[in-house]
Amino acid sequence: MNRLLAPAVTLAGVPAGLAVTGGNVDTVLTVVLAFWLAVLAFFAQAWSRTVLVLSLLIIAALRGGFFVGSGWVWPAGAAFVAVVLAGHLRFAAVAGGMALLYGVAWDGYIDHTHGGEWTLAHVGGEALLLAAVLAASAAFVSTRRWQHEMALRLEQDQHERELDARRRRAEERVGIARDLHDVVSHTLAVVGVHLNVALDSFDDDPDEARSSLRLAQDVRGKAMTDLKSLVDVLRDGGAPALAEPSEGLDGLERLAEQVRGAGLTVSLNEFGERAHVPAPVATAIYRVVQEALTNTVRHAGATRVAVTLRYAPASVVVDVQDDGHAPAQVVDGNGIAGMRERVAALGGALTAGAGRGGGFAVRATIPVERG
């Protein structure tokens, strides 16, 4: 509550209320009551319960001295609101109830100016007004508390998402480290075997030695391409890497079989030569196909899905098309966003949306760098 709002409302509302209810016995005393209640309301935020008790005592004193003719609790409305906002709803209800009981006793048994019907009407009206004020104030407190809790939850969720993103990036770099180890160790082992063969046959069979050296050179060239791709991804601190080891292109048929087991008809078509595809690109292809098929099984309501891979010297095109239901507007959830980021990390692009013949289509173009 604004610190000046409560005094201002009290200073203006008390004389107006007494005038409307016929309680303005003496204008000077009415102004005095409004003034002191406004002064107390100024301190209501700091000492809400004390202010409420003092306000009710002042009102009872002026009513008992017949200086004002109406009102037992409503002139202290600002104090009641302050008590509820401070978290003391029960105290406000008890204090208001006691003040109203005292008002019934005074008007009904001590002050015989008015009859019983007048007493019940005025005190009952004040009781309803007090209940409305307390209920509105409690609702406001509950709303503010709910908003605060929601803000804390959103902040906590954001913090957890940031921690999860950091964890994923750390896991991605561990995956790259594994890939680097596998590429280097495999390359050294294969090249070592071919060099030994070339060395042993150098004098007796020069042709075999040259063939072994060519194979070693080919393996070295592919390994350099794989290493360059991995290092490029690792160098980009914000780009997603290969989050976990993948089966690569050799696992596509097994992946298709798994989806067929879910009741879908899956066709896997490959055009071109896959041998020149580097390991990071092969991993990305596998993950794109895996996520696209997973989306088809979960969301599309499809019966058929076609996976088409086109290998070219400069790029690989991945096309996954089903006959299900494409959403009117595609939202980048975790799956599609993950595919898009994985492909973008390798310099490619991915689109997802309605297919040419209906259904949902995922299409990725990933460049292949030749070393």
Tab-separated table of C-alpha atoms in Angstrom:
chain	number	residue	atom	x	y	z
A	1	MET	CA	0.000	0.000	0.000
A	2	ASN	CA	1.274	3.444	-0.840
A	3	ARG	CA	2.343	5.178	2.367
A	4	LEU	CA	0.348	8.355	1.575
A	5	LEU	CA	-2.647	6.632	-0.012
A	6	ALA	CA	-4.100	5.256	3.232
A	7	PRO	CA	-3.962	8.602	5.097
A	8	ALA	CA	-5.457	10.436	2.112
A	9	VAL	CA	-8.329	7.968	1.746
A	10	THR	CA	-8.984	8.071	5.486
A	11	LEU	CA	-8.888	11.870	5.663
A	12	ALA	CA	-11.429	12.182	2.851
A	13	GLY	CA	-13.483	9.054	3.465
A	14	VAL	CA	-14.290	9.375	7.160
A	15	PRO	CA	-16.120	12.774	6.921
A	16	ALA	CA	-17.894	11.629	3.757
A	17	GLY	CA	-18.977	8.362	5.372
A	18	LEU	CA	-20.255	10.040	8.523
A	19	ALA	CA	-22.184	12.531	6.421
A	20	VAL	CA	-23.827	9.774	4.371
A	21	THR	CA	-24.708	7.590	7.382
A	22	GLY	CA	-25.941	10.490	9.502
A	23	GLY	CA	-23.140	10.223	12.028
A	24	ASN	CA	-21.782	13.772	11.615
A	25	VAL	CA	-22.850	15.076	15.040
A	26	ASP	CA	-20.199	17.795	15.191
A	27	THR	CA	-18.189	18.792	12.128
A	28	VAL	CA	-15.117	19.787	14.136
A	29	LEU	CA	-15.024	16.447	15.951
A	30	THR	CA	-15.607	14.632	12.682
A	31	VAL	CA	-12.544	16.343	11.235
A	32	VAL	CA	-10.581	15.563	14.402
A	33	LEU	CA	-11.487	11.869	14.118
A	34	ALA	CA	-10.509	11.811	10.443
A	35	PHE	CA	-7.242	13.592	11.198
A	36	TRP	CA	-6.071	11.219	13.921
A	37	LEU	CA	-7.148	8.135	11.998
A	38	ALA	CA	-5.193	9.465	9.008
A	39	VAL	CA	-2.123	10.066	11.192
A	40	LEU	CA	-2.322	6.500	12.488
A	41	ALA	CA	-2.825	5.175	8.939
A	42	PHE	CA	0.479	6.812	7.961
A	43	PHE	CA	2.264	4.397	10.315
A	44	ALA	CA	0.129	1.378	9.414
A	45	GLN	CA	2.786	-0.286	7.271
A	46	ALA	CA	5.278	-0.400	10.133
A	47	TRP	CA	2.920	-1.134	13.059
A	48	SER	CA	-0.239	-2.435	11.430
A	49	ARG	CA	-1.790	-4.230	14.435
A	50	THR	CA	-1.007	-1.438	16.882
A	51	VAL	CA	-2.497	1.116	14.505
A	52	LEU	CA	-5.657	-0.976	14.112
A	53	VAL	CA	-6.171	-1.333	17.860
A	54	LEU	CA	-5.604	2.385	18.495
A	55	SER	CA	-7.949	3.303	15.622
A	56	LEU	CA	-10.744	1.118	17.003
A	57	LEU	CA	-10.243	2.550	20.497
A	58	ILE	CA	-10.439	6.134	19.197
A	59	ILE	CA	-13.628	5.310	17.274
A	60	ALA	CA	-15.188	3.635	20.335
A	61	ALA	CA	-14.239	6.598	22.545
A	62	LEU	CA	-15.842	9.160	20.228
A	63	ARG	CA	-18.932	6.992	19.799
A	64	GLY	CA	-19.169	6.527	23.556
A	65	GLY	CA	-18.943	10.266	24.088
A	66	PHE	CA	-21.659	10.803	21.449
A	67	PHE	CA	-19.270	12.961	19.416
A	68	VAL	CA	-20.008	10.916	16.274
A	69	GLY	CA	-23.190	9.038	15.602
A	70	SER	CA	-22.248	6.075	13.382
A	71	GLY	CA	-19.465	3.699	12.468
A	72	TRP	CA	-17.675	1.118	14.586
A	73	VAL	CA	-15.174	-0.437	12.154
A	74	TRP	CA	-15.476	1.169	8.743
A	75	PRO	CA	-13.621	4.405	9.662
A	76	ALA	CA	-10.581	2.175	10.344
A	77	GLY	CA	-10.828	0.487	6.955
A	78	ALA	CA	-7.293	1.500	5.920
A	79	ALA	CA	-5.918	-0.026	9.131
A	80	PHE	CA	-7.756	-3.301	8.473
A	81	VAL	CA	-6.290	-3.462	4.964
A	82	ALA	CA	-2.782	-2.805	6.292
A	83	VAL	CA	-3.111	-5.629	8.839
A	84	VAL	CA	-4.203	-8.121	6.169
A	85	LEU	CA	-1.445	-7.031	3.797
A	86	ALA	CA	1.020	-7.609	6.629
A	87	GLY	CA	-0.184	-11.220	6.829
A	88	HIS	CA	-2.415	-10.985	9.922
A	89	LEU	CA	-5.857	-11.807	8.507
A	90	ARG	CA	-6.996	-13.671	11.630
A	91	PHE	CA	-6.027	-10.741	13.875
A	92	ALA	CA	-7.989	-8.351	11.654
A	93	ALA	CA	-11.060	-10.614	11.719
A	94	VAL	CA	-10.932	-11.035	15.498
A	95	ALA	CA	-10.418	-7.309	16.114
A	96	GLY	CA	-13.247	-6.406	13.764
A	97	GLY	CA	-15.557	-8.985	15.308
A	98	MET	CA	-14.905	-7.694	18.821
A	99	ALA	CA	-15.514	-4.108	17.714
A	100	LEU	CA	-18.815	-5.104	16.106
A	101	LEU	CA	-19.941	-7.036	19.194
A	102	TYR	CA	-19.140	-4.009	21.305
A	103	GLY	CA	-21.151	-1.889	18.857
A	104	VAL	CA	-24.164	-4.191	19.151
A	105	ALA	CA	-23.980	-4.045	22.938
A	106	TRP	CA	-23.603	-0.252	22.980
A	107	ASP	CA	-26.306	0.585	20.455
A	108	GLY	CA	-28.697	-2.063	21.733
A	109	TYR	CA	-28.378	-1.764	25.468
A	110	ILE	CA	-26.633	1.515	26.401
A	111	ASP	CA	-27.576	4.043	23.741
A	112	HIS	CA	-31.366	3.938	23.546
A	113	THR	CA	-31.539	6.609	20.870
A	114	HIS	CA	-32.111	4.001	18.150
A	115	GLY	CA	-34.103	0.821	18.132
A	116	GLY	CA	-33.031	-2.747	17.611
A	117	GLU	CA	-33.766	-2.738	13.877
A	118	TRP	CA	-31.548	0.300	13.351
A	119	THR	CA	-28.774	-1.351	15.341
A	120	LEU	CA	-28.933	-4.608	13.406
A	121	ALA	CA	-29.117	-2.788	10.085
A	122	HIS	CA	-26.117	-0.563	10.756
A	123	VAL	CA	-23.941	-3.081	12.534
A	124	GLY	CA	-24.906	-5.809	10.056
A	125	GLY	CA	-24.042	-3.512	7.169
A	126	GLU	CA	-20.671	-2.795	8.755
A	127	ALA	CA	-20.099	-6.536	9.206
A	128	LEU	CA	-20.746	-7.150	5.507
A	129	LEU	CA	-18.488	-4.252	4.547
A	130	LEU	CA	-15.725	-5.534	6.838
A	131	ALA	CA	-16.032	-9.036	5.361
A	132	ALA	CA	-15.746	-7.611	1.852
A	133	VAL	CA	-12.679	-5.531	2.776
A	134	LEU	CA	-10.945	-8.488	4.438
A	135	ALA	CA	-11.789	-10.824	1.545
A	136	ALA	CA	-10.520	-8.379	-1.089
A	137	SER	CA	-7.333	-7.725	0.870
A	138	ALA	CA	-6.724	-11.453	1.384
A	139	ALA	CA	-7.287	-12.085	-2.329
A	140	PHE	CA	-4.767	-9.377	-3.161
A	141	VAL	CA	-2.219	-10.932	-0.778
A	142	SER	CA	-2.796	-14.380	-2.281
A	143	THR	CA	-2.376	-13.014	-5.799
A	144	ARG	CA	0.867	-11.264	-4.920
A	145	ARG	CA	2.168	-14.384	-3.187
A	146	TRP	CA	1.244	-16.509	-6.212
A	147	GLN	CA	2.978	-14.054	-8.551
A	148	HIS	CA	6.069	-14.120	-6.359
A	149	GLU	CA	6.119	-17.927	-6.313
A	150	MET	CA	5.679	-18.054	-10.079
A	151	ALA	CA	8.542	-15.601	-10.545
A	152	LEU	CA	10.743	-17.763	-8.308
A	153	ARG	CA	9.757	-20.877	-10.240
A	154	LEU	CA	10.501	-19.226	-13.568
A	155	GLU	CA	13.850	-18.044	-12.240
A	156	GLN	CA	14.618	-21.522	-10.936
A	157	ASP	CA	13.552	-23.108	-14.233
A	158	GLN	CA	15.778	-20.681	-16.143
A	159	HIS	CA	18.678	-21.524	-13.841
A	160	GLU	CA	18.071	-25.254	-14.323
A	161	ARG	CA	17.911	-24.802	-18.093
A	162	GLU	CA	21.219	-22.948	-18.042
A	163	LEU	CA	22.791	-25.696	-15.930
A	164	ASP	CA	21.356	-28.321	-18.252
A	165	ALA	CA	22.725	-26.484	-21.282
A	166	ARG	CA	26.173	-26.341	-19.680
A	167	ARG	CA	25.980	-30.031	-18.841
A	168	ARG	CA	24.989	-30.879	-22.410
A	169	ARG	CA	27.860	-28.802	-23.796
A	170	ALA	CA	30.261	-30.606	-21.468
A	171	GLU	CA	28.870	-33.971	-22.581
A	172	GLU	CA	29.159	-32.908	-26.215
A	173	ARG	CA	32.826	-32.113	-25.782
A	174	VAL	CA	33.380	-35.467	-24.084
A	175	GLY	CA	31.763	-37.054	-27.130
A	176	ILE	CA	34.121	-35.160	-29.423
A	177	ALA	CA	37.076	-36.302	-27.315
A	178	ARG	CA	35.941	-39.888	-27.788
A	179	ASP	CA	35.574	-39.354	-31.536
A	180	LEU	CA	39.026	-37.797	-31.727
A	181	HIS	CA	40.507	-40.733	-29.851
A	182	ASP	CA	38.741	-43.249	-32.082
A	183	VAL	CA	39.764	-41.523	-35.307
A	184	VAL	CA	43.390	-41.094	-34.270
A	185	SER	CA	43.827	-44.579	-32.827
A	186	HIS	CA	42.092	-46.267	-35.760
A	187	THR	CA	44.077	-44.250	-38.291
A	188	LEU	CA	47.415	-44.926	-36.631
A	189	ALA	CA	46.671	-48.633	-36.374
A	190	VAL	CA	45.589	-48.998	-40.015
A	191	VAL	CA	48.372	-46.818	-41.378
A	192	GLY	CA	50.884	-48.753	-39.259
A	193	VAL	CA	49.721	-52.063	-40.720
A	194	HIS	CA	49.981	-50.799	-44.291
A	195	LEU	CA	53.407	-49.284	-43.658
A	196	ASN	CA	54.652	-52.579	-42.241
A	197	VAL	CA	53.323	-54.410	-45.292
A	198	ALA	CA	54.976	-51.886	-47.585
A	199	LEU	CA	58.259	-52.163	-45.689
A	200	ASP	CA	58.258	-55.984	-45.813
A	201	SER	CA	57.437	-56.127	-49.521
A	202	PHE	CA	59.485	-53.127	-50.650
A	203	ASP	CA	62.281	-55.278	-52.172
A	204	ASP	CA	60.381	-58.441	-53.166
A	205	ASP	CA	57.076	-56.997	-54.405
A	206	PRO	CA	57.237	-53.254	-55.213
A	207	ASP	CA	53.664	-53.248	-56.577
A	208	GLU	CA	52.260	-54.504	-53.307
A	209	ALA	CA	54.342	-51.934	-51.433
A	210	ARG	CA	52.983	-49.129	-53.586
A	211	SER	CA	49.421	-50.402	-53.107
A	212	SER	CA	49.864	-50.465	-49.334
A	213	LEU	CA	51.265	-46.948	-49.366
A	214	ARG	CA	48.297	-45.725	-51.419
A	215	LEU	CA	45.854	-47.295	-48.927
A	216	ALA	CA	47.744	-45.706	-46.059
A	217	GLN	CA	47.537	-42.346	-47.843
A	218	ASP	CA	43.788	-42.748	-48.397
A	219	VAL	CA	43.233	-43.608	-44.741
A	220	ARG	CA	45.344	-40.633	-43.709
A	221	GLY	CA	43.361	-38.307	-45.980
A	222	LYS	CA	40.003	-39.442	-44.592
A	223	ALA	CA	41.340	-39.178	-41.041
A	224	MET	CA	42.502	-35.609	-41.682
A	225	THR	CA	39.022	-34.730	-42.945
A	226	ASP	CA	37.402	-36.265	-39.866
A	227	LEU	CA	39.800	-34.500	-37.515
A	228	LYS	CA	39.296	-31.153	-39.233
A	229	SER	CA	35.507	-31.474	-38.906
A	230	LEU	CA	35.746	-32.389	-35.228
A	231	VAL	CA	38.158	-29.590	-34.415
A	232	ASP	CA	35.984	-27.056	-36.271
A	233	VAL	CA	32.975	-28.035	-34.161
A	234	LEU	CA	35.024	-27.987	-30.965
A	235	ARG	CA	36.435	-24.542	-31.767
A	236	ASP	CA	32.931	-23.029	-31.937
A	237	GLY	CA	32.098	-22.744	-28.239
A	238	GLY	CA	28.368	-22.131	-28.769
A	239	ALA	CA	27.716	-24.762	-31.401
A	240	PRO	CA	26.368	-28.184	-30.441
A	241	ALA	CA	28.784	-31.006	-30.966
A	242	LEU	CA	28.193	-34.723	-31.276
A	243	ALA	CA	26.492	-35.307	-27.989
A	244	GLU	CA	27.097	-39.064	-27.847
A	245	PRO	CA	28.692	-41.833	-29.902
A	246	SER	CA	26.586	-42.832	-32.890
A	247	GLU	CA	26.343	-45.887	-35.072
A	248	GLY	CA	26.673	-43.652	-38.126
A	249	LEU	CA	25.556	-44.744	-41.567
A	250	ASP	CA	25.965	-48.428	-40.760
A	251	GLY	CA	23.214	-48.158	-38.169
A	252	LEU	CA	20.560	-46.691	-40.485
A	253	GLU	CA	19.147	-50.049	-41.562
A	254	ARG	CA	18.951	-51.226	-37.974
A	255	LEU	CA	17.194	-47.944	-37.093
A	256	ALA	CA	14.695	-48.513	-39.895
A	257	GLU	CA	14.024	-52.015	-38.584
A	258	GLN	CA	13.250	-50.628	-35.160
A	259	VAL	CA	10.684	-48.239	-36.640
A	260	ARG	CA	9.198	-51.035	-38.729
A	261	GLY	CA	8.684	-52.882	-35.474
A	262	ALA	CA	6.448	-50.000	-34.397
A	263	GLY	CA	4.094	-50.791	-37.300
A	264	LEU	CA	5.285	-48.300	-39.943
A	265	THR	CA	6.444	-49.117	-43.426
A	266	VAL	CA	9.947	-47.702	-43.809
A	267	SER	CA	11.908	-47.477	-47.041
A	268	LEU	CA	15.614	-46.614	-46.989
A	269	ASN	CA	17.091	-45.430	-50.285
A	270	GLU	CA	20.706	-44.377	-50.841
A	271	PHE	CA	22.141	-42.839	-53.987
A	272	GLY	CA	25.821	-42.219	-54.534
A	273	GLU	CA	28.918	-43.380	-52.721
A	274	ARG	CA	28.936	-43.152	-48.934
A	275	ALA	CA	32.628	-43.976	-48.497
A	276	HIS	CA	33.791	-40.354	-48.653
A	277	VAL	CA	31.426	-39.154	-45.882
A	278	PRO	CA	33.463	-38.059	-42.801
A	279	ALA	CA	32.592	-39.369	-39.342
A	280	PRO	CA	30.964	-36.172	-37.952
A	281	VAL	CA	28.716	-35.901	-41.011
A	282	ALA	CA	27.793	-39.587	-40.767
A	283	THR	CA	26.897	-39.096	-37.106
A	284	ALA	CA	24.771	-36.057	-37.934
A	285	ILE	CA	22.982	-37.993	-40.695
A	286	TYR	CA	22.185	-40.807	-38.300
A	287	ARG	CA	20.864	-38.416	-35.659
A	288	VAL	CA	18.722	-36.470	-38.137
A	289	VAL	CA	17.160	-39.678	-39.470
A	290	GLN	CA	16.682	-40.994	-35.947
A	291	GLU	CA	14.938	-37.844	-34.707
A	292	ALA	CA	12.797	-37.512	-37.845
A	293	LEU	CA	11.621	-41.135	-37.550
A	294	THR	CA	10.965	-40.645	-33.846
A	295	ASN	CA	8.793	-37.602	-34.596
A	296	THR	CA	6.918	-39.617	-37.199
A	297	VAL	CA	6.193	-42.427	-34.759
A	298	ARG	CA	5.119	-40.064	-31.985
A	299	HIS	CA	3.228	-37.266	-33.679
A	300	ALA	CA	2.482	-37.680	-37.362
A	301	GLY	CA	-0.082	-40.505	-37.344
A	302	ALA	CA	1.671	-41.886	-40.430
A	303	THR	CA	1.708	-45.388	-41.918
A	304	ARG	CA	4.618	-44.963	-44.339
A	305	VAL	CA	7.885	-43.059	-44.221
A	306	ALA	CA	10.621	-42.812	-46.831
A	307	VAL	CA	14.251	-42.072	-45.980
A	308	THR	CA	16.369	-40.933	-48.919
A	309	LEU	CA	20.109	-40.193	-48.799
A	310	ARG	CA	21.903	-38.617	-51.738
A	311	TYR	CA	25.689	-38.597	-51.519
A	312	ALA	CA	27.501	-36.078	-53.690
A	313	PRO	CA	31.164	-35.068	-53.682
A	314	ALA	CA	30.397	-31.720	-52.016
A	315	SER	CA	27.407	-32.532	-49.790
A	316	VAL	CA	24.961	-35.094	-48.488
A	317	VAL	CA	21.209	-34.539	-48.703
A	318	VAL	CA	18.968	-36.274	-46.147
A	319	ASP	CA	15.255	-36.421	-46.912
A	320	VAL	CA	12.711	-38.015	-44.549
A	321	GLN	CA	9.099	-37.867	-45.761
A	322	ASP	CA	6.028	-39.484	-44.140
A	323	ASP	CA	2.350	-39.662	-45.100
A	324	GLY	CA	1.007	-38.404	-41.773
A	325	HIS	CA	-0.471	-35.087	-40.734
A	326	ALA	CA	1.737	-32.010	-40.915
A	327	PRO	CA	0.958	-29.290	-38.344
A	328	ALA	CA	-0.260	-25.943	-39.670
A	329	GLN	CA	2.649	-24.220	-37.970
A	330	VAL	CA	5.893	-25.941	-37.113
A	331	VAL	CA	7.327	-25.073	-33.701
A	332	ASP	CA	11.000	-25.732	-33.092
A	333	GLY	CA	10.810	-28.086	-30.147
A	334	ASN	CA	13.821	-29.757	-28.636
A	335	GLY	CA	13.926	-32.405	-31.368
A	336	ILE	CA	13.756	-30.153	-34.421
A	337	ALA	CA	15.948	-27.517	-32.775
A	338	GLY	CA	18.504	-30.175	-31.938
A	339	MET	CA	18.571	-31.428	-35.531
A	340	ARG	CA	18.849	-27.908	-36.881
A	341	GLU	CA	21.724	-27.017	-34.533
A	342	ARG	CA	23.572	-30.252	-35.201
A	343	VAL	CA	23.407	-29.693	-38.953
A	344	ALA	CA	24.276	-26.003	-38.609
A	345	ALA	CA	27.360	-26.932	-36.578
A	346	LEU	CA	28.686	-28.717	-39.665
A	347	GLY	CA	27.877	-25.798	-41.972
A	348	GLY	CA	24.613	-27.222	-43.293
A	349	ALA	CA	20.937	-26.311	-43.201
A	350	LEU	CA	17.765	-28.145	-42.205
A	351	THR	CA	14.103	-27.498	-42.955
A	352	ALA	CA	11.065	-29.166	-41.395
A	353	GLY	CA	7.455	-28.767	-42.427
A	354	ALA	CA	4.722	-29.948	-44.738
A	355	GLY	CA	5.929	-32.230	-47.530
A	356	ARG	CA	5.226	-31.858	-51.211
A	357	GLY	CA	2.665	-34.678	-51.245
A	358	GLY	CA	1.291	-34.073	-47.766
A	359	GLY	CA	2.633	-35.404	-44.526
A	360	PHE	CA	5.687	-34.103	-42.738
A	361	ALA	CA	9.124	-33.757	-44.282
A	362	VAL	CA	12.581	-33.155	-42.866
A	363	ARG	CA	15.317	-32.183	-45.313
A	364	ALA	CA	18.938	-31.539	-44.410
A	365	THR	CA	21.855	-30.571	-46.611
A	366	ILE	CA	25.255	-31.128	-45.037
A	367	PRO	CA	28.472	-30.110	-46.791
A	368	VAL	CA	31.327	-32.588	-47.058
A	369	GLU	CA	34.828	-31.138	-46.894
A	370	ARG	CA	37.475	-33.110	-48.686
A	371	GLY	CA	40.959	-33.079	-47.142
